[in-house]
């Protein structure tokens, strides 16, 4: 967790800096969607392989390789920004490389946590992991905005490259995975088909993946792709206030992830429904915000409930997943976000360029409300049909 905090601080600084660089090169929402598409498609293509490798091999080694690749990419983009040679095409190429790296990093990182803590403490471990992730999401953009203002935009990219060293050191401190039974080790050597078959057969897992895909389609593109344009051209705020707005989204997400620690198994469905309602209303309010403070209040509520909903869905999926299939199930769950976002990003940004950002946000909020209602209704029936999962503790966790 210490290594992740330092590394993620740098990652959020670079994400904020890159968004600001891109909006300085173009004001087109669709171009922002294309850049996200470039990084997302490799993740969709290679995530299945990443899941298979995560189950078959030492996850620490996979993560070490991906960290080195991301250091190289951060230094390269930082140098291009510093020398004023940066173009949209360079960012697009770096996005493709980063997408390939993340396709192998994501399932390995997600499947590593249960190996470190065991299933009895999985809910708390995911909550702590998400809390630290979102805490850096709060501090990272604010620090990135200050760093860009004080030392130039390129400094944020170089700071990110340096931050990966902490994660590399942390990975070297972890012990190798304890070997399982012969049957479990044999199952680890099977292909991606077993992962697909498990997700198809376990209805609660499948509905949670659909719920994550609904968020990714309707909500995520706006605060992950178009936020810089909304800040710069709609709210008309400078870079340091853009950093504050991004940090506000981190505050909400941090509180939402901490709240997971208070949610017991038999209250999960109620919290899932409540979070979906608040996300819908907050997104509508955000679309109509007229100044920075109104936007900050709305985004805190929206990201807080989005974080809670993401955390609950991931906890349910991880608790139900068999140990030998965890990497592949994590890959499929991640594809509901990384695999969907490239396409939803293109669609949303094209619509936003045509009808305007405010109108696109409002329509997406209403669509999410409809989809979430239908999916959560199906989830309730799925839990009644399959109350006992692979995990022994799942009878009280659904």
PDB file of N, CA and C in Angstrom, residues 225-274:
ATOM      1  N   UNK A 225     -12.885  11.851 -19.246  1.00  0.00           N
ATOM      2  CA  UNK A 225     -12.455  12.279 -20.577  1.00  0.00           C
ATOM      3  C   UNK A 225     -12.754  13.744 -20.836  1.00  0.00           C
ATOM      4  N   UNK A 226     -13.977  14.178 -20.542  1.00  0.00           N
ATOM      5  CA  UNK A 226     -14.382  15.539 -20.928  1.00  0.00           C
ATOM      6  C   UNK A 226     -14.259  16.559 -19.797  1.00  0.00           C
ATOM      7  N   UNK A 227     -13.778  16.123 -18.614  1.00  0.00           N
ATOM      8  CA  UNK A 227     -13.700  17.044 -17.482  1.00  0.00           C
ATOM      9  C   UNK A 227     -12.811  18.247 -17.784  1.00  0.00           C
ATOM     10  N   UNK A 228     -11.710  18.035 -18.486  1.00  0.00           N
ATOM     11  CA  UNK A 228     -10.815  19.150 -18.794  1.00  0.00           C
ATOM     12  C   UNK A 228     -11.493  20.163 -19.703  1.00  0.00           C
ATOM     13  N   UNK A 229     -12.239  19.686 -20.692  1.00  0.00           N
ATOM     14  CA  UNK A 229     -12.967  20.612 -21.566  1.00  0.00           C
ATOM     15  C   UNK A 229     -14.080  21.327 -20.813  1.00  0.00           C
ATOM     16  N   UNK A 230     -14.781  20.597 -19.939  1.00  0.00           N
ATOM     17  CA  UNK A 230     -15.857  21.217 -19.156  1.00  0.00           C
ATOM     18  C   UNK A 230     -15.288  22.331 -18.271  1.00  0.00           C
ATOM     19  N   UNK A 231     -14.136  22.066 -17.671  1.00  0.00           N
ATOM     20  CA  UNK A 231     -13.512  23.070 -16.800  1.00  0.00           C
ATOM     21  C   UNK A 231     -12.998  24.268 -17.592  1.00  0.00           C
ATOM     22  N   UNK A 232     -12.345  23.973 -18.703  1.00  0.00           N
ATOM     23  CA  UNK A 232     -11.656  25.036 -19.454  1.00  0.00           C
ATOM     24  C   UNK A 232     -12.609  25.881 -20.278  1.00  0.00           C
ATOM     25  N   UNK A 233     -13.606  25.250 -20.898  1.00  0.00           N
ATOM     26  CA  UNK A 233     -14.442  25.970 -21.852  1.00  0.00           C
ATOM     27  C   UNK A 233     -15.862  26.246 -21.378  1.00  0.00           C
ATOM     28  N   UNK A 234     -16.369  25.431 -20.426  1.00  0.00           N
ATOM     29  CA  UNK A 234     -17.727  25.671 -19.912  1.00  0.00           C
ATOM     30  C   UNK A 234     -17.659  26.487 -18.620  1.00  0.00           C
ATOM     31  N   UNK A 235     -16.906  25.977 -17.616  1.00  0.00           N
ATOM     32  CA  UNK A 235     -16.758  26.735 -16.368  1.00  0.00           C
ATOM     33  C   UNK A 235     -15.717  27.845 -16.493  1.00  0.00           C
ATOM     34  N   UNK A 236     -14.804  27.718 -17.452  1.00  0.00           N
ATOM     35  CA  UNK A 236     -13.768  28.720 -17.733  1.00  0.00           C
ATOM     36  C   UNK A 236     -12.895  29.002 -16.503  1.00  0.00           C
ATOM     37  N   UNK A 237     -12.254  27.920 -16.003  1.00  0.00           N
ATOM     38  CA  UNK A 237     -11.361  28.046 -14.849  1.00  0.00           C
ATOM     39  C   UNK A 237      -9.926  27.781 -15.293  1.00  0.00           C
ATOM     40  N   UNK A 238      -8.914  28.362 -14.614  1.00  0.00           N
ATOM     41  CA  UNK A 238      -7.514  28.118 -14.947  1.00  0.00           C
ATOM     42  C   UNK A 238      -7.063  26.752 -14.442  1.00  0.00           C
ATOM     43  N   UNK A 239      -5.764  26.410 -14.732  1.00  0.00           N
ATOM     44  CA  UNK A 239      -5.299  25.057 -14.444  1.00  0.00           C
ATOM     45  C   UNK A 239      -5.285  24.711 -12.963  1.00  0.00           C
ATOM     46  N   UNK A 240      -4.976  25.690 -12.089  1.00  0.00           N
ATOM     47  CA  UNK A 240      -4.926  25.361 -10.668  1.00  0.00           C
ATOM     48  C   UNK A 240      -6.324  25.054 -10.123  1.00  0.00           C
ATOM     49  N   UNK A 241      -7.359  25.720 -10.672  1.00  0.00           N
ATOM     50  CA  UNK A 241      -8.724  25.425 -10.233  1.00  0.00           C
ATOM     51  C   UNK A 241      -9.243  24.137 -10.870  1.00  0.00           C
ATOM     52  N   UNK A 242      -8.739  23.832 -12.048  1.00  0.00           N
ATOM     53  CA  UNK A 242      -9.040  22.528 -12.637  1.00  0.00           C
ATOM     54  C   UNK A 242      -8.488  21.424 -11.744  1.00  0.00           C
ATOM     55  N   UNK A 243      -7.285  21.633 -11.209  1.00  0.00           N
ATOM     56  CA  UNK A 243      -6.706  20.676 -10.266  1.00  0.00           C
ATOM     57  C   UNK A 243      -7.561  20.521  -9.025  1.00  0.00           C
ATOM     58  N   UNK A 244      -8.131  21.635  -8.543  1.00  0.00           N
ATOM     59  CA  UNK A 244      -9.011  21.586  -7.368  1.00  0.00           C
ATOM     60  C   UNK A 244     -10.272  20.792  -7.675  1.00  0.00           C
ATOM     61  N   UNK A 245     -10.831  20.987  -8.871  1.00  0.00           N
ATOM     62  CA  UNK A 245     -12.033  20.253  -9.253  1.00  0.00           C
ATOM     63  C   UNK A 245     -11.746  18.756  -9.353  1.00  0.00           C
ATOM     64  N   UNK A 246     -10.602  18.407  -9.933  1.00  0.00           N
ATOM     65  CA  UNK A 246     -10.220  17.006 -10.015  1.00  0.00           C
ATOM     66  C   UNK A 246      -9.986  16.431  -8.613  1.00  0.00           C
ATOM     67  N   UNK A 247      -9.394  17.234  -7.738  1.00  0.00           N
ATOM     68  CA  UNK A 247      -9.181  16.782  -6.359  1.00  0.00           C
ATOM     69  C   UNK A 247     -10.512  16.576  -5.645  1.00  0.00           C
ATOM     70  N   UNK A 248     -11.502  17.402  -5.955  1.00  0.00           N
ATOM     71  CA  UNK A 248     -12.829  17.243  -5.350  1.00  0.00           C
ATOM     72  C   UNK A 248     -13.446  15.903  -5.713  1.00  0.00           C
ATOM     73  N   UNK A 249     -13.227  15.478  -6.968  1.00  0.00           N
ATOM     74  CA  UNK A 249     -13.745  14.169  -7.350  1.00  0.00           C
ATOM     75  C   UNK A 249     -13.052  13.078  -6.548  1.00  0.00           C
ATOM     76  N   UNK A 250     -11.774  13.298  -6.230  1.00  0.00           N
ATOM     77  CA  UNK A 250     -11.052  12.341  -5.401  1.00  0.00           C
ATOM     78  C   UNK A 250     -11.559  12.305  -3.972  1.00  0.00           C
ATOM     79  N   UNK A 251     -11.949  13.468  -3.432  1.00  0.00           N
ATOM     80  CA  UNK A 251     -12.498  13.522  -2.068  1.00  0.00           C
ATOM     81  C   UNK A 251     -13.750  12.665  -1.973  1.00  0.00           C
ATOM     82  N   UNK A 252     -14.652  12.838  -2.940  1.00  0.00           N
ATOM     83  CA  UNK A 252     -15.873  12.043  -2.932  1.00  0.00           C
ATOM     84  C   UNK A 252     -15.595  10.556  -3.042  1.00  0.00           C
ATOM     85  N   UNK A 253     -14.693  10.200  -3.959  1.00  0.00           N
ATOM     86  CA  UNK A 253     -14.353   8.795  -4.150  1.00  0.00           C
ATOM     87  C   UNK A 253     -13.689   8.204  -2.904  1.00  0.00           C
ATOM     88  N   UNK A 254     -12.861   8.997  -2.232  1.00  0.00           N
ATOM     89  CA  UNK A 254     -12.190   8.539  -1.014  1.00  0.00           C
ATOM     90  C   UNK A 254     -13.206   8.242   0.090  1.00  0.00           C
ATOM     91  N   UNK A 255     -14.143   9.147   0.294  1.00  0.00           N
ATOM     92  CA  UNK A 255     -15.175   8.944   1.317  1.00  0.00           C
ATOM     93  C   UNK A 255     -16.029   7.730   0.968  1.00  0.00           C
ATOM     94  N   UNK A 256     -16.370   7.596  -0.319  1.00  0.00           N
ATOM     95  CA  UNK A 256     -17.179   6.460  -0.743  1.00  0.00           C
ATOM     96  C   UNK A 256     -16.487   5.130  -0.516  1.00  0.00           C
ATOM     97  N   UNK A 257     -15.173   5.084  -0.754  1.00  0.00           N
ATOM     98  CA  UNK A 257     -14.439   3.839  -0.544  1.00  0.00           C
ATOM     99  C   UNK A 257     -14.296   3.512   0.937  1.00  0.00           C
ATOM    100  N   UNK A 258     -14.138   4.535   1.777  1.00  0.00           N
ATOM    101  CA  UNK A 258     -14.090   4.298   3.219  1.00  0.00           C
ATOM    102  C   UNK A 258     -15.428   3.773   3.737  1.00  0.00           C
ATOM    103  N   UNK A 259     -16.496   4.252   3.136  1.00  0.00           N
ATOM    104  CA  UNK A 259     -17.836   3.848   3.576  1.00  0.00           C
ATOM    105  C   UNK A 259     -18.061   2.354   3.384  1.00  0.00           C
ATOM    106  N   UNK A 260     -17.301   1.740   2.487  1.00  0.00           N
ATOM    107  CA  UNK A 260     -17.438   0.302   2.269  1.00  0.00           C
ATOM    108  C   UNK A 260     -17.197  -0.495   3.543  1.00  0.00           C
ATOM    109  N   UNK A 261     -16.326   0.024   4.411  1.00  0.00           N
ATOM    110  CA  UNK A 261     -16.015  -0.679   5.661  1.00  0.00           C
ATOM    111  C   UNK A 261     -17.239  -0.813   6.555  1.00  0.00           C
ATOM    112  N   UNK A 262     -18.247   0.047   6.372  1.00  0.00           N
ATOM    113  CA  UNK A 262     -19.427   0.042   7.231  1.00  0.00           C
ATOM    114  C   UNK A 262     -20.572  -0.773   6.647  1.00  0.00           C
ATOM    115  N   UNK A 263     -20.409  -1.241   5.420  1.00  0.00           N
ATOM    116  CA  UNK A 263     -21.524  -1.919   4.748  1.00  0.00           C
ATOM    117  C   UNK A 263     -21.421  -3.421   4.965  1.00  0.00           C
ATOM    118  N   UNK A 264     -22.366  -3.971   5.686  1.00  0.00           N
ATOM    119  CA  UNK A 264     -22.389  -5.411   5.937  1.00  0.00           C
ATOM    120  C   UNK A 264     -23.077  -6.130   4.775  1.00  0.00           C
ATOM    121  N   UNK A 265     -22.913  -7.455   4.741  1.00  0.00           N
ATOM    122  CA  UNK A 265     -23.414  -8.236   3.619  1.00  0.00           C
ATOM    123  C   UNK A 265     -24.888  -8.054   3.348  1.00  0.00           C
ATOM    124  N   UNK A 266     -25.734  -8.082   4.391  1.00  0.00           N
ATOM    125  CA  UNK A 266     -27.175  -8.026   4.153  1.00  0.00           C
ATOM    126  C   UNK A 266     -27.679  -6.617   3.831  1.00  0.00           C
ATOM    127  N   UNK A 267     -26.812  -5.600   3.870  1.00  0.00           N
ATOM    128  CA  UNK A 267     -27.201  -4.242   3.500  1.00  0.00           C
ATOM    129  C   UNK A 267     -26.719  -3.846   2.106  1.00  0.00           C
ATOM    130  N   UNK A 268     -26.032  -4.744   1.437  1.00  0.00           N
ATOM    131  CA  UNK A 268     -25.406  -4.381   0.174  1.00  0.00           C
ATOM    132  C   UNK A 268     -26.417  -3.950  -0.888  1.00  0.00           C
ATOM    133  N   UNK A 269     -27.499  -4.675  -1.001  1.00  0.00           N
ATOM    134  CA  UNK A 269     -28.461  -4.345  -2.056  1.00  0.00           C
ATOM    135  C   UNK A 269     -29.048  -2.956  -1.851  1.00  0.00           C
ATOM    136  N   UNK A 270     -29.348  -2.598  -0.606  1.00  0.00           N
ATOM    137  CA  UNK A 270     -29.905  -1.279  -0.320  1.00  0.00           C
ATOM    138  C   UNK A 270     -28.903  -0.177  -0.686  1.00  0.00           C
ATOM    139  N   UNK A 271     -27.638  -0.398  -0.371  1.00  0.00           N
ATOM    140  CA  UNK A 271     -26.621   0.606  -0.700  1.00  0.00           C
ATOM    141  C   UNK A 271     -26.400   0.702  -2.202  1.00  0.00           C
ATOM    142  N   UNK A 272     -26.470  -0.410  -2.897  1.00  0.00           N
ATOM    143  CA  UNK A 272     -26.344  -0.372  -4.347  1.00  0.00           C
ATOM    144  C   UNK A 272     -27.457   0.472  -4.966  1.00  0.00           C
ATOM    145  N   UNK A 273     -28.683   0.272  -4.496  1.00  0.00           N
ATOM    146  CA  UNK A 273     -29.814   1.051  -5.027  1.00  0.00           C
ATOM    147  C   UNK A 273     -29.682   2.530  -4.678  1.00  0.00           C
ATOM    148  N   UNK A 274     -29.322   2.806  -3.414  1.00  0.00           N
ATOM    149  CA  UNK A 274     -29.187   4.200  -3.000  1.00  0.00           C
ATOM    150  C   UNK A 274     -28.087   4.924  -3.756  1.00  0.00           C
TER     151      UNK A 274
END
